[in-house]
Coordinates of C-alpha atoms in Angstrom, one line a residue:
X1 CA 114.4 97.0 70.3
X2 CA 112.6 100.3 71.5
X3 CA 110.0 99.2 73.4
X4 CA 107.0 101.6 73.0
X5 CA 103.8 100.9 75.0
X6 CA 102.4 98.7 71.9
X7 CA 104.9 96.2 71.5
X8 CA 105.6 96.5 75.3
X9 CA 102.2 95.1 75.8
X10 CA 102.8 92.7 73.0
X11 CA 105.9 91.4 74.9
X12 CA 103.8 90.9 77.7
X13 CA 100.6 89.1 76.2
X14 CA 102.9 86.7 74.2
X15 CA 104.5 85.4 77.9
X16 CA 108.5 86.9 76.5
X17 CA 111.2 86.9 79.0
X18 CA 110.4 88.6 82.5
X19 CA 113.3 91.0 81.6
X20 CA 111.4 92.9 78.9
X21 CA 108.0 92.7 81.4
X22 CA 110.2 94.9 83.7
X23 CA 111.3 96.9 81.5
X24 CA 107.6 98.2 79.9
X25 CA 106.4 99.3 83.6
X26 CA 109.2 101.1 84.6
X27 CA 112.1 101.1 87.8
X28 CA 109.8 98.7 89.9
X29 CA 111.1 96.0 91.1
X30 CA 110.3 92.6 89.5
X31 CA 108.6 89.9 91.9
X32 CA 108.0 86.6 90.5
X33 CA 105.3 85.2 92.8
X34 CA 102.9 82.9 91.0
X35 CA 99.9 85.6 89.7
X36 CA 97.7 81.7 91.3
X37 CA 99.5 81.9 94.6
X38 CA 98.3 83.7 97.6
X39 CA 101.0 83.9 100.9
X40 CA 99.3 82.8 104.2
X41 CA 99.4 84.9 107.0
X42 CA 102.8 84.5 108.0
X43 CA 104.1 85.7 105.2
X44 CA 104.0 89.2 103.6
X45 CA 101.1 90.7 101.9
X46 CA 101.7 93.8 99.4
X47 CA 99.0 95.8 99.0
X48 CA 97.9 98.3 96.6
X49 CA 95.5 101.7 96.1
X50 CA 94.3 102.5 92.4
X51 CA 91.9 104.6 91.2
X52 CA 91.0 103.2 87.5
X53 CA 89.1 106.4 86.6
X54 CA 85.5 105.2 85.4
X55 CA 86.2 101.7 84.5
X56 CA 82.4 100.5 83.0
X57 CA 81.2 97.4 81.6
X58 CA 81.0 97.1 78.4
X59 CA 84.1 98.8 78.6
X60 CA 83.6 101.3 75.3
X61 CA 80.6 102.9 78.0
X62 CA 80.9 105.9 80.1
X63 CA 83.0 109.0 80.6
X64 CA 86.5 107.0 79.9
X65 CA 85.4 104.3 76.9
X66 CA 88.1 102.0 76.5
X67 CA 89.0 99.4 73.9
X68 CA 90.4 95.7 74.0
X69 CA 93.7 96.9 73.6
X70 CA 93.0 98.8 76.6
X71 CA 92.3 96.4 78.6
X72 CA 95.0 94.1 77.6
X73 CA 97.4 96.8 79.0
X74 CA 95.6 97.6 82.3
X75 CA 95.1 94.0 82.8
X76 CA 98.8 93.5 82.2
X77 CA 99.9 96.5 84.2
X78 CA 97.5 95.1 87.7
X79 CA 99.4 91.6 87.0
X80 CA 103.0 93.0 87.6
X81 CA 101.6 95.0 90.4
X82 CA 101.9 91.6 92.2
X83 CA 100.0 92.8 94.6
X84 CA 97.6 90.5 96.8
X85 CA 94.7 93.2 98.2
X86 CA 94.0 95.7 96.0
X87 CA 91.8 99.1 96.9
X88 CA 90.2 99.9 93.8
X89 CA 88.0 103.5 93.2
X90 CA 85.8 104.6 90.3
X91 CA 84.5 101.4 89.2
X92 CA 81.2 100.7 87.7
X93 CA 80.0 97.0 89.1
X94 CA 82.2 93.4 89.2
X95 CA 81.8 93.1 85.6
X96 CA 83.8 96.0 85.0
X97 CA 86.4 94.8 87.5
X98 CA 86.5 90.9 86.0
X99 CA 88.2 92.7 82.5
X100 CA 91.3 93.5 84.5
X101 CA 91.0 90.9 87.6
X102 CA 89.9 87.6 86.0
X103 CA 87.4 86.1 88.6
X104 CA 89.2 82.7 88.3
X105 CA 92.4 84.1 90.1
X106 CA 90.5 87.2 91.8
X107 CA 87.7 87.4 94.4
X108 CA 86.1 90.8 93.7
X109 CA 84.2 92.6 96.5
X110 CA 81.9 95.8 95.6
X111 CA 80.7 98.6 97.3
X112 CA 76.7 98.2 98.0
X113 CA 75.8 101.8 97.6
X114 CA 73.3 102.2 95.7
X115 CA 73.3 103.4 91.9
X116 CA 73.3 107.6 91.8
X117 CA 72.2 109.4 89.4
X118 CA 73.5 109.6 85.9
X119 CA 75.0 112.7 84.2
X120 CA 76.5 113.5 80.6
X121 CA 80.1 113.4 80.7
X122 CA 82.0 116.3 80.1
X123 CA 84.3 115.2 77.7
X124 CA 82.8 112.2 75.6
X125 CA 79.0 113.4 75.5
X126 CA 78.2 109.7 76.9
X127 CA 76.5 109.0 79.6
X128 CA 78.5 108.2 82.8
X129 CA 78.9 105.1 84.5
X130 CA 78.5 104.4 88.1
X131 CA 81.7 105.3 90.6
X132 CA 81.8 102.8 93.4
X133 CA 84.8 101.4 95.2
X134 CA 85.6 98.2 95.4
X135 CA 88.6 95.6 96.5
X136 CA 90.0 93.3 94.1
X137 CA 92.2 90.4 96.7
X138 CA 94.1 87.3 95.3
X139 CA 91.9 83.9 95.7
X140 CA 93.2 81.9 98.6
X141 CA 93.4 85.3 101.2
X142 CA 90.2 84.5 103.3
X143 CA 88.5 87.6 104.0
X144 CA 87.3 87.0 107.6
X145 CA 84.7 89.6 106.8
X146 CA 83.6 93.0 104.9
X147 CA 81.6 95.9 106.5
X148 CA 80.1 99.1 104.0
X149 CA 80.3 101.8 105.2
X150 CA 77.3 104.3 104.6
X151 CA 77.8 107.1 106.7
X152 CA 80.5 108.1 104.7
X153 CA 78.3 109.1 101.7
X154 CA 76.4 111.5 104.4
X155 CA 72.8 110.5 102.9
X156 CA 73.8 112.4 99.7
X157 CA 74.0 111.0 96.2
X158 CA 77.0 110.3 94.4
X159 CA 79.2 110.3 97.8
X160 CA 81.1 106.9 98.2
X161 CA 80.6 104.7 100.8
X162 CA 83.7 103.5 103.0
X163 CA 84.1 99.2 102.0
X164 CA 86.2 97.3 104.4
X165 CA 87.5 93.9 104.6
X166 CA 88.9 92.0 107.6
X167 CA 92.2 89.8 106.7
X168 CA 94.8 88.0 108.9
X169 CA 98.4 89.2 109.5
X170 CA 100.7 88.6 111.4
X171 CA 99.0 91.1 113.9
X172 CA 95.8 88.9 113.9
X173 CA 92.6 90.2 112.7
X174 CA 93.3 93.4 110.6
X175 CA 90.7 95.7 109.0
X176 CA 91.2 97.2 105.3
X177 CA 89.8 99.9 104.6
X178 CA 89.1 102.0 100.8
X179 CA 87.7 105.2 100.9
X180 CA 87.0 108.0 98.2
X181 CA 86.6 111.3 99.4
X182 CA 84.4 114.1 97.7
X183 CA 86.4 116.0 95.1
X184 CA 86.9 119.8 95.4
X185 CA 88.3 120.9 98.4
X186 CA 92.1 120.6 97.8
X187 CA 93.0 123.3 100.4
X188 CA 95.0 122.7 103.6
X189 CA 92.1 124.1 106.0
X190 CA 89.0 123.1 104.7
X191 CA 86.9 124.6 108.0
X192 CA 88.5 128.0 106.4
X193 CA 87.2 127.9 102.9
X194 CA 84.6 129.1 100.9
X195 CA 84.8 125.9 98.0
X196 CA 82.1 125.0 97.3
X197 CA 82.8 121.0 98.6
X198 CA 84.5 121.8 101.7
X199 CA 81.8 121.5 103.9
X200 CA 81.2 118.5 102.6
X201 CA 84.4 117.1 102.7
X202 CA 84.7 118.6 106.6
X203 CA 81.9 116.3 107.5
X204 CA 83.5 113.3 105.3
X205 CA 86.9 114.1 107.5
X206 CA 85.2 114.4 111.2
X207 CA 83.8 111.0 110.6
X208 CA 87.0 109.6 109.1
X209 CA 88.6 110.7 112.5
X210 CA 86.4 109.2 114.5
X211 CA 87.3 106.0 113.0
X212 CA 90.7 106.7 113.1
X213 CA 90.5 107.2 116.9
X214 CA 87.7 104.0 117.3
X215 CA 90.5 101.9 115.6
X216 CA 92.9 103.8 117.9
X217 CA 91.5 103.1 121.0
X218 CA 90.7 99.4 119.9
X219 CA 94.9 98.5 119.6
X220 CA 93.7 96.3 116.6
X221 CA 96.0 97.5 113.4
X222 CA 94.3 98.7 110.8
X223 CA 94.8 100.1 107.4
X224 CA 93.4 102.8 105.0
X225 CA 93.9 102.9 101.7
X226 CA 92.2 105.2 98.8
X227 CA 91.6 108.3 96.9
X228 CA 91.4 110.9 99.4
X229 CA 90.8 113.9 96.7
X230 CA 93.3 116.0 99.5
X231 CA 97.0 117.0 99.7
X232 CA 98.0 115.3 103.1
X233 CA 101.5 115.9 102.8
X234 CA 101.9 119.1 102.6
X235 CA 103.1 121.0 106.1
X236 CA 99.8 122.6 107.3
X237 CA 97.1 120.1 106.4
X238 CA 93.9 120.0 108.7
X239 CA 92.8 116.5 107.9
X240 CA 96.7 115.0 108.7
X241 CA 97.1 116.9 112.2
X242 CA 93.6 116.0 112.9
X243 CA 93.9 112.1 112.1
X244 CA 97.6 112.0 113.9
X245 CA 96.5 113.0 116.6
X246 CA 94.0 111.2 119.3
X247 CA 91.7 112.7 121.0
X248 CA 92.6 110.8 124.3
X249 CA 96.3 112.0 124.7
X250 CA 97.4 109.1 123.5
X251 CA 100.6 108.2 121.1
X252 CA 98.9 107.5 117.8
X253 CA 100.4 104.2 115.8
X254 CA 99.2 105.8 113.0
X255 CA 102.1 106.2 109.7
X256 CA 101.4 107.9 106.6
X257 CA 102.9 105.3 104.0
X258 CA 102.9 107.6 101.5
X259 CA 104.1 110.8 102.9
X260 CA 107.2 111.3 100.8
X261 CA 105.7 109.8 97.4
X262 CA 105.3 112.3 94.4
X263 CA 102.2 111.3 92.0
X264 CA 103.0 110.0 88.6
X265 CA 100.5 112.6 87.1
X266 CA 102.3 115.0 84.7
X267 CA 100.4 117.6 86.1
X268 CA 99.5 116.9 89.3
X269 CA 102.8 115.9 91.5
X270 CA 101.0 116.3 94.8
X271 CA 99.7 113.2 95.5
X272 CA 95.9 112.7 96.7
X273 CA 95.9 108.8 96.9
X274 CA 96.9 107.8 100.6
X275 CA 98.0 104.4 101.9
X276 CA 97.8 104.8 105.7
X277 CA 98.4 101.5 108.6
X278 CA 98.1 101.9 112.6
X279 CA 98.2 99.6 115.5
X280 CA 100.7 97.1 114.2
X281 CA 103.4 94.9 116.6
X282 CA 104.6 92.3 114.0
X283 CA 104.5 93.7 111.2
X284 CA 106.0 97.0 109.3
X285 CA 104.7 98.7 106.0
X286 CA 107.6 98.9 103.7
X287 CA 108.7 99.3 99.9
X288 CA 105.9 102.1 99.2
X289 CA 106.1 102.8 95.9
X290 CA 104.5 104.9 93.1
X291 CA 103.7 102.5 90.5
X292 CA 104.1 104.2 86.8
X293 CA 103.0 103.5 83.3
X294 CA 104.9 102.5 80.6
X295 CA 104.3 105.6 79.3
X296 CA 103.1 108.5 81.4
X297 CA 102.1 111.4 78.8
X298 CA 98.8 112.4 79.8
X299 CA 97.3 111.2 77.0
X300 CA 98.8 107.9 77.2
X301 CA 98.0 107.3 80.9
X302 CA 96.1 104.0 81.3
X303 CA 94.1 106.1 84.1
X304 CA 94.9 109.2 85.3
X305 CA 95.7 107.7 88.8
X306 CA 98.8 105.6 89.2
X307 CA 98.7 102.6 91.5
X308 CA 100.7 103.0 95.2
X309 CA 102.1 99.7 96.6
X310 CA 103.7 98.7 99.6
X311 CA 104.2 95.3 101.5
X312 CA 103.4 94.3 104.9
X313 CA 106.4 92.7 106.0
X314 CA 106.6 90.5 109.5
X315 CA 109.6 92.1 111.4

């Protein structure tokens, strides 16, 4: 049969053949680790990046209302992410996140920012939801511990904090950390613009360097993972040369993950959602991957980010 985002989701709810759950989410490769299980330290983690694009609770609330059968296909979409730490952006509060990461399998961490002010959203007329960021990680991973990140928001409201967790690999004691960036400044140089957000986003980037370089100088590995609202692939960017780059003369560890991957966005092929690691010995990053919809018309997109993914594999 055609299988068409409604009775792909069907197929998957019902528990069909593992065959057809491949086939509704696209050329990813199918991994068939226990949703329950979590791998120990020695063993590989995959992680993953996704912004869900105002994901509220009740769900039908906010600038991007969604139904039950909505739901039902995001929650079945994160499930064949397989993915065991997952760097989540846009979310409204732990409720929102238990509709798509049931709290019985999931432990759900949330940014403590503080609620910002409301606003009426552009498209719907509702009033908006709250945009935090947030890690959803697989029960059984003990999260050694978590660290928010204030400065980032610069005192202003509506900026996201930075949220961190601390998790074992094979490299010992590894920091995790999700970041949103302000939106607006998509320009290579943002010290040589006049948008309107690029001075903002220069002081977002001077302190993101600085932890860059902190974690750097450290030699503990590291990784960063989020929406970064900024083309760092392209040839000239500021913010890339900047973070590859320490201030000390030294080599930087530091590899862009997702350098070569093109965004699933229709519109949008440059991607602005990062997955960066640094400092590692005995472990590599591998298996990046863009992570598509079953189907990816803009109007059909679950979100209008697409999850990245890529494993943590011990050499």
């Amino acid at each position: 049969m055609k299988i068409t985002q409604a009775n792909c989701f069907k197929a998957v709810l019902g528990a069909v053949v593992l065959s057809q759950t491949t086939a509704c989410f696209g050329p990813q490769e199918s991994n068939q680790q226990s949703e329950l299980s979590a791998p120990m330290s020695s063993e590989a983690l995959t992680f993953a990046t996704w912004n869900v694009e105002h994901l509220a609770y009740p769900a039908n609330k906010g600038c991007k209302p969604r139904s039950k059968a909505d739901l039902a296909a995001m929650q079945a979409y994160a499930a064949n992410l397989n993915a065991d730490i997952i760097a989540l952006q846009e979310v409204a509060s732990a409720q929102a996140i238990a509709q798509i990461f049931p709290q019985e399998q999931w432990q759900i961490i949330v940014s403590k920012r503080a609620d910002s002010e409301v606003y009426s959203c552009r498209e719907t007329g509702n009033t908006s939801t709250q945009q935090k960021v947030a890690f959803a990680i697989r029960k059984g991973i003990q999260v050694l511990k978590q660290h928010h990140y204030d400065e980032l928001a610069l005192g202003l409201n509506g900026l996201r904090y930075g949220l961190s967790v601390t998790v074992d690999t094979a490299d010992g004691a590894t920091e995790v950390m999700n970041v949103h960036l302000k939106s607006g400044c998509f320009v290579d140089d943002y010290e040589k613009s006049d948008r309107k957000a690029c001075p903002t986003f220069s002081k977002q980037a001077v302190w993101l360097d600085k932890w860059f370089e902190s974690k750097e100088a450290s030699k503990q590995p590291y990784i960063v993972m989020g929406d970064f609202n900024h083309r760092l692939a392209t040839k000239n960017n500021r913010l890339m040369q900047e973070l590859a780059n320490n201030s000390n003369g030294s080599t930087s560890t530091l590899e862009h993950i997702t350098h070569d991957v093109v965004s699933c966005h229709p519109r949008y092929p440059a991607p602005i959602d990062h997955l960066f690691a640094g400092g590692f010995n005995q472990a590599k990053p591998v298996n990046v991957q863009m992570r598509y919809f079953a189907d990816n018309k803009e109007s059909a997109m679950l979100s209008d980010h697409c999850a990245v993914t890529f494993t943590l594999e011990n050499k």
